[in-house]
Tab-separated table of C-alpha atoms and ligand atoms in Angstrom:
chain	number	residue	atom	x	y	z
A	1	MET	CA	26.075	-19.885	10.134
A	2	LYS	CA	22.342	-20.466	10.050
A	3	THR	CA	21.227	-22.565	7.076
A	4	HIS	CA	17.440	-22.613	7.584
A	5	MET	CA	14.738	-20.031	8.148
A	6	GLN	CA	11.137	-19.801	9.310
A	7	ALA	CA	8.603	-18.979	6.606
A	8	ALA	CA	4.794	-18.864	6.418
A	9	VAL	CA	3.921	-20.685	3.210
A	10	VAL	CA	0.720	-20.980	1.161
A	11	GLU	CA	0.512	-24.623	0.087
A	12	GLN	CA	-3.185	-24.599	-0.899
A	13	PHE	CA	-5.464	-21.636	-1.660
A	14	GLY	CA	-8.002	-20.863	1.043
A	15	LYS	CA	-6.171	-22.908	3.700
A	16	PRO	CA	-4.153	-21.646	6.691
A	17	LEU	CA	-0.521	-20.771	6.011
A	18	VAL	CA	1.962	-23.477	7.004
A	19	LEU	CA	4.897	-22.424	9.188
A	20	LYS	CA	7.914	-24.217	7.765
A	21	GLU	CA	11.678	-24.443	8.075
A	22	LEU	CA	13.080	-23.717	4.618
A	23	ALA	CA	16.663	-23.502	3.407
A	24	ILE	CA	17.865	-19.885	3.336
A	25	PRO	CA	17.943	-19.006	-0.389
A	26	THR	CA	21.198	-18.063	-2.124
A	27	PRO	CA	21.031	-14.804	-4.130
A	28	GLY	CA	21.761	-15.393	-7.827
A	29	PRO	CA	23.582	-12.963	-10.125
A	30	GLY	CA	21.985	-9.508	-9.828
A	31	GLN	CA	20.034	-10.439	-6.683
A	32	VAL	CA	20.427	-9.682	-2.985
A	33	LEU	CA	19.487	-11.559	0.171
A	34	VAL	CA	17.643	-9.542	2.810
A	35	LYS	CA	17.390	-10.522	6.472
A	36	THR	CA	13.823	-9.535	7.369
A	37	GLU	CA	13.245	-7.238	10.360
A	38	ALA	CA	9.534	-6.509	9.846
A	39	CYS	CA	6.785	-7.111	7.287
A	40	GLY	CA	3.371	-5.470	7.140
A	41	VAL	CA	0.239	-7.511	6.449
A	42	CYS	CA	-1.896	-6.107	3.620
A	43	HIS	CA	-5.370	-7.116	2.423
A	44	THR	CA	-3.734	-8.178	-0.835
A	45	ASP	CA	-1.887	-10.922	1.086
A	46	LEU	CA	-5.248	-12.350	2.089
A	47	HIS	CA	-6.452	-12.256	-1.548
A	48	ALA	CA	-3.204	-13.942	-2.625
A	49	THR	CA	-3.603	-16.665	-0.002
A	50	ASN	CA	-7.199	-17.312	-1.024
A	51	GLY	CA	-6.373	-17.285	-4.756
A	52	ASP	CA	-9.104	-14.650	-5.248
A	53	TRP	CA	-7.786	-12.956	-8.380
A	54	PRO	CA	-7.801	-14.166	-12.004
A	55	LEU	CA	-3.986	-14.310	-12.195
A	56	LYS	CA	-3.073	-16.652	-9.326
A	57	PRO	CA	0.365	-17.092	-7.755
A	58	GLY	CA	2.106	-20.425	-8.349
A	59	LEU	CA	1.966	-22.795	-5.350
A	60	PRO	CA	3.675	-23.022	-2.943
A	61	PHE	CA	4.630	-19.390	-2.224
A	62	THR	CA	5.396	-17.025	0.658
A	63	PRO	CA	3.206	-13.867	0.812
A	64	GLY	CA	4.227	-10.422	2.108
A	65	HIS	CA	5.080	-7.257	0.129
A	66	GLU	CA	5.880	-4.886	2.984
A	67	GLY	CA	9.112	-6.591	4.057
A	68	ILE	CA	11.886	-4.408	5.481
A	69	GLY	CA	15.305	-5.752	6.366
A	70	ILE	CA	19.060	-5.560	6.139
A	71	VAL	CA	21.038	-6.660	3.084
A	72	ALA	CA	22.832	-9.817	4.249
A	73	ALA	CA	24.469	-11.030	1.024
A	74	LEU	CA	25.018	-9.849	-2.544
A	75	GLY	CA	24.790	-11.936	-5.709
A	76	ALA	CA	27.389	-11.468	-8.451
A	77	GLY	CA	27.508	-8.041	-10.067
A	78	VAL	CA	25.316	-6.132	-7.591
A	79	THR	CA	26.328	-2.491	-7.096
A	80	ALA	CA	22.993	-0.736	-6.371
A	81	VAL	CA	23.012	-1.677	-2.667
A	82	LYS	CA	25.652	-2.891	-0.230
A	83	GLU	CA	25.697	-5.277	2.706
A	84	GLY	CA	24.178	-3.688	5.800
A	85	ASP	CA	21.815	-1.334	3.906
A	86	ARG	CA	18.210	-1.232	5.180
A	87	ILE	CA	15.866	-1.836	2.266
A	88	GLY	CA	12.246	-2.749	1.569
A	89	VAL	CA	10.965	-5.398	-0.848
A	90	PRO	CA	7.708	-3.976	-2.211
A	91	TRP	CA	4.759	-5.145	-4.313
A	92	LEU	CA	6.561	-3.940	-7.451
A	93	TYR	CA	9.336	-6.531	-7.139
A	94	SER	CA	10.825	-5.821	-10.570
A	95	ALA	CA	9.910	-4.658	-14.086
A	96	CYS	CA	11.470	-4.930	-17.566
A	97	GLY	CA	13.055	-1.457	-17.487
A	98	HIS	CA	12.692	-0.775	-21.220
A	99	CYS	CA	9.016	-0.886	-22.325
A	100	GLU	CA	7.065	2.323	-23.017
A	101	TYR	CA	5.661	2.287	-19.452
A	102	CYS	CA	9.009	1.717	-17.749
A	103	LEU	CA	10.551	4.509	-19.839
A	104	ALA	CA	7.793	6.852	-18.616
A	105	ALA	CA	8.342	5.841	-14.948
A	106	ARG	CA	5.031	3.946	-15.056
A	107	GLU	CA	6.656	0.642	-14.162
A	108	PRO	CA	3.730	-0.616	-12.003
A	109	VAL	CA	1.833	-1.317	-15.265
A	110	CYS	CA	4.795	-2.973	-17.045
A	111	ALA	CA	3.609	-6.242	-18.632
A	112	GLU	CA	6.760	-7.979	-17.332
A	113	ALA	CA	6.355	-6.676	-13.764
A	114	GLN	CA	6.848	-9.211	-10.965
A	115	PHE	CA	5.038	-8.852	-7.643
A	116	GLY	CA	6.520	-9.436	-4.196
A	117	GLY	CA	4.750	-12.067	-2.111
A	118	TYR	CA	2.757	-13.043	-5.212
A	119	THR	CA	4.758	-14.024	-8.281
A	120	LYS	CA	7.933	-13.932	-6.095
A	121	ASN	CA	8.349	-15.133	-2.507
A	122	GLY	CA	7.777	-12.321	-0.032
A	123	GLY	CA	8.401	-11.088	3.464
A	124	PHE	CA	6.541	-13.612	5.645
A	125	ALA	CA	9.940	-15.261	6.076
A	126	GLU	CA	13.199	-14.576	7.887
A	127	TYR	CA	14.997	-13.983	4.579
A	128	ILE	CA	13.856	-12.549	1.214
A	129	VAL	CA	15.589	-12.564	-2.177
A	130	ALA	CA	15.171	-9.174	-3.892
A	131	ASP	CA	16.022	-7.328	-7.108
A	132	PRO	CA	18.242	-4.444	-5.931
A	133	ASN	CA	17.126	-2.238	-8.833
A	134	TYR	CA	13.577	-2.086	-7.474
A	135	VAL	CA	13.943	-2.157	-3.681
A	136	ALA	CA	12.915	0.735	-1.423
A	137	HIS	CA	15.835	2.517	0.249
A	138	ILE	CA	14.854	3.160	3.860
A	139	PRO	CA	16.097	6.538	5.134
A	140	ALA	CA	18.350	6.594	8.207
A	141	GLY	CA	16.406	6.963	11.440
A	142	LEU	CA	13.238	5.271	10.150
A	143	ALA	CA	12.653	1.993	12.037
A	144	ALA	CA	11.789	-1.138	10.043
A	145	ARG	CA	8.405	-1.509	11.741
A	146	GLU	CA	7.547	2.135	10.905
A	147	ALA	CA	8.673	1.794	7.289
A	148	ALA	CA	6.838	-1.483	6.560
A	149	PRO	CA	3.291	-0.117	5.981
A	150	LEU	CA	4.645	2.799	3.954
A	151	ILE	CA	6.081	0.687	1.130
A	152	CYS	CA	2.550	-0.438	0.127
A	153	ALA	CA	-0.225	1.471	1.957
A	154	GLY	CA	1.894	4.641	2.200
A	155	ILE	CA	3.042	4.864	-1.419
A	156	THR	CA	-0.459	3.941	-2.655
A	157	SER	CA	-2.154	6.777	-0.778
A	158	TYR	CA	0.644	9.292	-1.463
A	159	LYS	CA	0.714	8.565	-5.202
A	160	GLY	CA	-3.102	8.708	-5.299
A	161	ILE	CA	-3.023	12.223	-3.838
A	162	LYS	CA	-0.326	13.262	-6.336
A	163	GLU	CA	-2.549	11.952	-9.132
A	164	THR	CA	-5.353	14.333	-8.074
A	165	GLN	CA	-2.981	17.169	-9.067
A	166	ALA	CA	-4.424	19.303	-6.254
A	167	ARG	CA	-2.181	22.284	-5.444
A	168	PRO	CA	-1.173	23.523	-1.970
A	169	GLY	CA	-4.087	25.327	-0.332
A	170	GLU	CA	-6.667	23.409	-2.356
A	171	TRP	CA	-9.067	20.808	-0.954
A	172	VAL	CA	-8.833	17.041	-1.118
A	173	VAL	CA	-11.382	14.548	0.123
A	174	ILE	CA	-9.920	11.401	1.634
A	175	SER	CA	-12.764	8.880	1.518
A	176	GLY	CA	-12.217	6.016	3.968
A	177	VAL	CA	-10.104	6.525	7.112
A	178	GLY	CA	-8.587	3.006	7.234
A	179	GLY	CA	-5.127	1.623	6.456
A	180	LEU	CA	-4.710	3.814	3.363
A	181	GLY	CA	-6.840	6.787	4.416
A	182	HIS	CA	-5.184	7.485	7.769
A	183	LEU	CA	-1.875	7.806	5.909
A	184	GLY	CA	-3.494	9.801	3.077
A	185	ILE	CA	-4.698	12.462	5.534
A	186	GLN	CA	-1.154	12.912	6.883
A	187	TYR	CA	0.428	13.008	3.407
A	188	ALA	CA	-2.133	15.534	2.172
A	189	LYS	CA	-1.529	17.843	5.150
A	190	ALA	CA	2.249	17.557	4.681
A	191	MET	CA	1.742	18.493	1.006
A	192	GLY	CA	-0.014	21.724	2.034
A	193	LEU	CA	-3.528	20.613	1.112
A	194	GLN	CA	-6.766	21.158	3.007
A	195	VAL	CA	-8.330	17.833	3.947
A	196	CYS	CA	-11.946	16.753	4.281
A	197	ALA	CA	-12.138	13.167	5.599
A	198	VAL	CA	-15.192	11.023	4.815
A	199	ASP	CA	-16.094	7.779	6.592
A	200	ILE	CA	-19.138	6.075	8.129
A	201	ASP	CA	-17.517	5.583	11.561
A	202	ASP	CA	-17.469	8.509	14.013
A	203	GLY	CA	-14.509	7.005	15.882
A	204	LYS	CA	-12.458	6.981	12.670
A	205	LEU	CA	-13.539	10.541	11.890
A	206	ALA	CA	-12.396	11.667	15.357
A	207	HIS	CA	-9.050	10.004	14.572
A	208	ALA	CA	-8.997	11.846	11.226
A	209	LYS	CA	-9.303	15.155	13.113
A	210	ARG	CA	-6.410	14.195	15.403
A	211	LEU	CA	-4.349	13.439	12.275
A	212	GLY	CA	-5.017	16.949	10.970
A	213	ALA	CA	-8.209	16.776	8.876
A	214	ASP	CA	-9.710	20.280	8.507
A	215	ALA	CA	-13.251	18.950	8.062
A	216	VAL	CA	-14.960	15.573	8.513
A	217	VAL	CA	-18.172	14.202	7.012
A	218	ASN	CA	-20.039	11.078	8.090
A	219	ALA	CA	-21.311	9.503	4.846
A	220	ASN	CA	-24.283	7.938	6.692
A	221	ASP	CA	-25.454	11.363	7.908
A	222	GLY	CA	-27.909	13.098	5.559
A	223	ASP	CA	-26.436	14.072	2.178
A	224	PRO	CA	-22.625	13.614	2.294
A	225	ILE	CA	-22.121	15.159	-1.165
A	226	ALA	CA	-23.873	18.365	-0.092
A	227	ALA	CA	-21.885	18.359	3.162
A	228	VAL	CA	-18.568	18.130	1.287
A	229	ILE	CA	-19.601	20.830	-1.189
A	230	ARG	CA	-20.445	23.095	1.782
A	231	ALA	CA	-17.230	22.302	3.685
A	232	THR	CA	-15.009	22.879	0.646
A	233	GLY	CA	-16.829	25.815	-0.936
A	234	GLY	CA	-17.890	24.027	-4.110
A	235	GLY	CA	-16.392	20.536	-4.017
A	236	ALA	CA	-12.886	19.173	-3.570
A	237	HIS	CA	-10.192	19.794	-6.193
A	238	GLY	CA	-9.052	16.233	-5.629
A	239	VAL	CA	-10.856	13.185	-4.239
A	240	LEU	CA	-9.079	9.997	-3.174
A	241	ILE	CA	-11.331	6.954	-2.736
A	242	THR	CA	-9.649	4.397	-0.472
A	243	ALA	CA	-12.860	2.804	0.830
A	244	PRO	CA	-13.549	-0.544	-0.883
A	245	SER	CA	-17.189	0.411	-1.429
A	246	LEU	CA	-19.078	1.123	-4.657
A	247	GLY	CA	-21.193	3.724	-2.824
A	248	ALA	CA	-18.033	5.633	-1.949
A	249	PHE	CA	-16.964	5.625	-5.632
A	250	LYS	CA	-20.255	7.115	-6.765
A	251	GLN	CA	-20.283	9.709	-3.977
A	252	GLY	CA	-16.661	10.615	-4.706
A	253	VAL	CA	-17.491	11.762	-8.226
A	254	GLY	CA	-20.251	13.980	-6.810
A	255	MET	CA	-17.817	15.483	-4.282
A	256	THR	CA	-15.346	16.479	-7.022
A	257	ARG	CA	-15.172	20.182	-7.903
A	258	LYS	CA	-15.545	21.318	-11.520
A	259	CYS	CA	-12.330	20.445	-13.424
A	260	GLY	CA	-11.208	18.351	-10.445
A	261	THR	CA	-9.916	14.779	-10.346
A	262	CYS	CA	-11.351	11.761	-8.550
A	263	VAL	CA	-8.722	9.055	-7.996
A	264	LEU	CA	-9.625	5.434	-7.261
A	265	VAL	CA	-7.262	3.170	-5.313
A	266	GLY	CA	-9.771	0.954	-3.440
A	267	LEU	CA	-10.589	-2.346	-5.157
A	268	PRO	CA	-14.169	-3.461	-4.445
A	269	PRO	CA	-15.373	-6.131	-6.866
A	270	GLY	CA	-17.845	-4.918	-9.482
A	271	GLU	CA	-18.567	-1.811	-11.532
A	272	PHE	CA	-20.057	1.534	-10.625
A	273	PRO	CA	-22.410	3.714	-12.652
A	274	THR	CA	-20.864	7.027	-13.741
A	275	PRO	CA	-23.037	10.166	-13.913
A	276	LEU	CA	-21.929	11.015	-17.459
A	277	PHE	CA	-23.664	14.384	-17.705
A	278	ASP	CA	-21.889	15.689	-14.564
A	279	VAL	CA	-18.522	14.245	-15.578
A	280	VAL	CA	-18.703	15.776	-19.062
A	281	ALA	CA	-20.331	19.120	-18.243
A	282	ASN	CA	-18.100	19.694	-15.190
A	283	CYS	CA	-14.926	18.458	-16.934
A	284	ILE	CA	-14.185	15.928	-14.185
A	285	THR	CA	-11.357	13.413	-14.482
A	286	ILE	CA	-11.793	9.904	-13.027
A	287	ARG	CA	-8.454	8.128	-12.713
A	288	GLY	CA	-7.166	4.825	-11.392
A	289	SER	CA	-3.871	4.704	-9.511
A	290	PHE	CA	-1.844	1.610	-8.647
A	291	VAL	CA	1.042	1.804	-6.094
A	292	GLY	CA	3.700	4.141	-7.539
A	293	ASN	CA	7.145	4.278	-9.102
A	294	ARG	CA	10.532	4.276	-7.362
A	295	ARG	CA	10.670	8.047	-7.127
A	296	ASP	CA	7.212	8.091	-5.458
A	297	MET	CA	8.551	5.471	-3.023
A	298	ALA	CA	11.515	7.655	-2.046
A	299	GLU	CA	9.199	10.654	-1.548
A	300	ALA	CA	6.664	8.686	0.497
A	301	LEU	CA	9.446	7.490	2.812
A	302	ALA	CA	11.025	10.963	3.075
A	303	PHE	CA	7.855	12.407	4.665
A	304	ALA	CA	8.034	9.704	7.329
A	305	ALA	CA	11.760	10.183	7.945
A	306	ASP	CA	10.944	13.870	8.522
A	307	GLY	CA	8.303	12.920	11.122
A	308	LYS	CA	5.348	14.143	9.034
A	309	VAL	CA	3.679	10.759	8.479
A	310	ARG	CA	3.352	7.850	10.849
A	311	ALA	CA	1.371	4.634	10.396
A	312	ASP	CA	-0.814	3.197	13.163
A	313	ILE	CA	0.684	-0.240	13.739
A	314	GLU	CA	0.079	-3.372	15.811
A	315	LEU	CA	3.096	-5.666	16.252
A	316	GLN	CA	2.741	-9.464	16.014
A	317	PRO	CA	5.148	-12.387	15.562
A	318	LEU	CA	5.211	-14.415	12.319
A	319	SER	CA	3.620	-17.336	14.203
A	320	ALA	CA	0.413	-15.279	14.655
A	321	ILE	CA	-0.194	-14.906	10.910
A	322	ASN	CA	-3.217	-17.210	10.640
A	323	ASN	CA	-4.957	-15.427	13.489
A	324	VAL	CA	-4.162	-12.056	11.884
A	325	PHE	CA	-5.640	-13.250	8.553
A	326	GLN	CA	-8.785	-14.430	10.331
A	327	ARG	CA	-9.222	-11.004	11.943
A	328	LEU	CA	-8.432	-9.232	8.660
A	329	GLY	CA	-11.120	-11.285	6.909
A	330	HIS	CA	-13.652	-10.162	9.538
A	331	GLY	CA	-12.631	-6.489	9.264
A	332	ASP	CA	-11.367	-6.742	12.835
A	333	VAL	CA	-7.940	-5.079	12.459
A	334	PRO	CA	-8.105	-1.367	13.385
A	335	SER	CA	-4.498	-0.576	12.410
A	336	ARG	CA	-1.827	-2.112	10.191
A	337	VAL	CA	-0.442	-5.374	11.567
A	338	VAL	CA	3.340	-5.547	11.249
A	339	LEU	CA	5.031	-8.906	11.753
A	340	GLU	CA	8.237	-8.309	13.674
A	341	PHE	CA	11.159	-10.732	13.461
A	342	ALA	CA	13.580	-11.408	16.317
A	343	SER	CA	17.090	-10.135	15.661
A	344	HIS	CA	19.781	-12.763	16.252
B	401	LIG	ZN1	-0.412	-4.079	-0.169
B	402	LIG	ZN1	8.491	-2.509	-18.598
């Protein structure tokens, strides 16, 4: 029986991760041990490693909140999963389960929430300890490497589209055709919506068309708000801003139809000016959305199991993580990198 595992550990903020041999953790009461098969690399992992945000993780820690693997051992009292199940250990690692937000299935904003690969060790390791009450249950037939990006990027874009409350047949704008946006286009089409994709890169817009977008608008071409209003016959019922750009936020409000909803999931630093007259007189809702609850997770995975949504992925070994971070920092990663672990 193996006693040690490989892990990529943050020992100091802003420094390369250190590949280490650590003892395989033992799951305590109410916990499970997961043998990692694959883990996606998200921009948040880079922020965690650099200590960019006000609430910093405690050092040392192992990043990664898109880990998928097989339950290898159960702590005392666990009944929610069994050995051999394929599960995911997401950003929402656990929550209190009884505050007003948890009771309303809004557990991502629970004050007691713990975060995978941030306040808890994550999936850049051969084994992960997880809370079985909050893991993602991966449907049969969905490979670990396919599921990995969906438990963060997938649920974030899917929940964001749900939060627009657009109905089948109505228009949504997906602003930004990157890691979140390319999934958002596929979710929106699968949900029966008409999609107008907005980006500043013609190559990404061509990809958006291949993924099913009904219309595309290059935001650097003339007046993108007017172009969206033309394409959608009066503005989109829902707008999802995935681009981490303040310009995209401001444009997104202008692209929203009267009584429509503009949902923000991108996280550029700073604040953006809101055209109050338009928001008030056109009854527009501006809403933030942050990952999703466990039901949203099951739904986001079900679309993929049914073949309706598929992430663009690039496979790398754990040992390549510092190179991947370097490329991510330079905006040089066209699709989601998934770290794949050898099966023994
Ligand atoms: Zn993420
Ligand atoms: Zn709570």
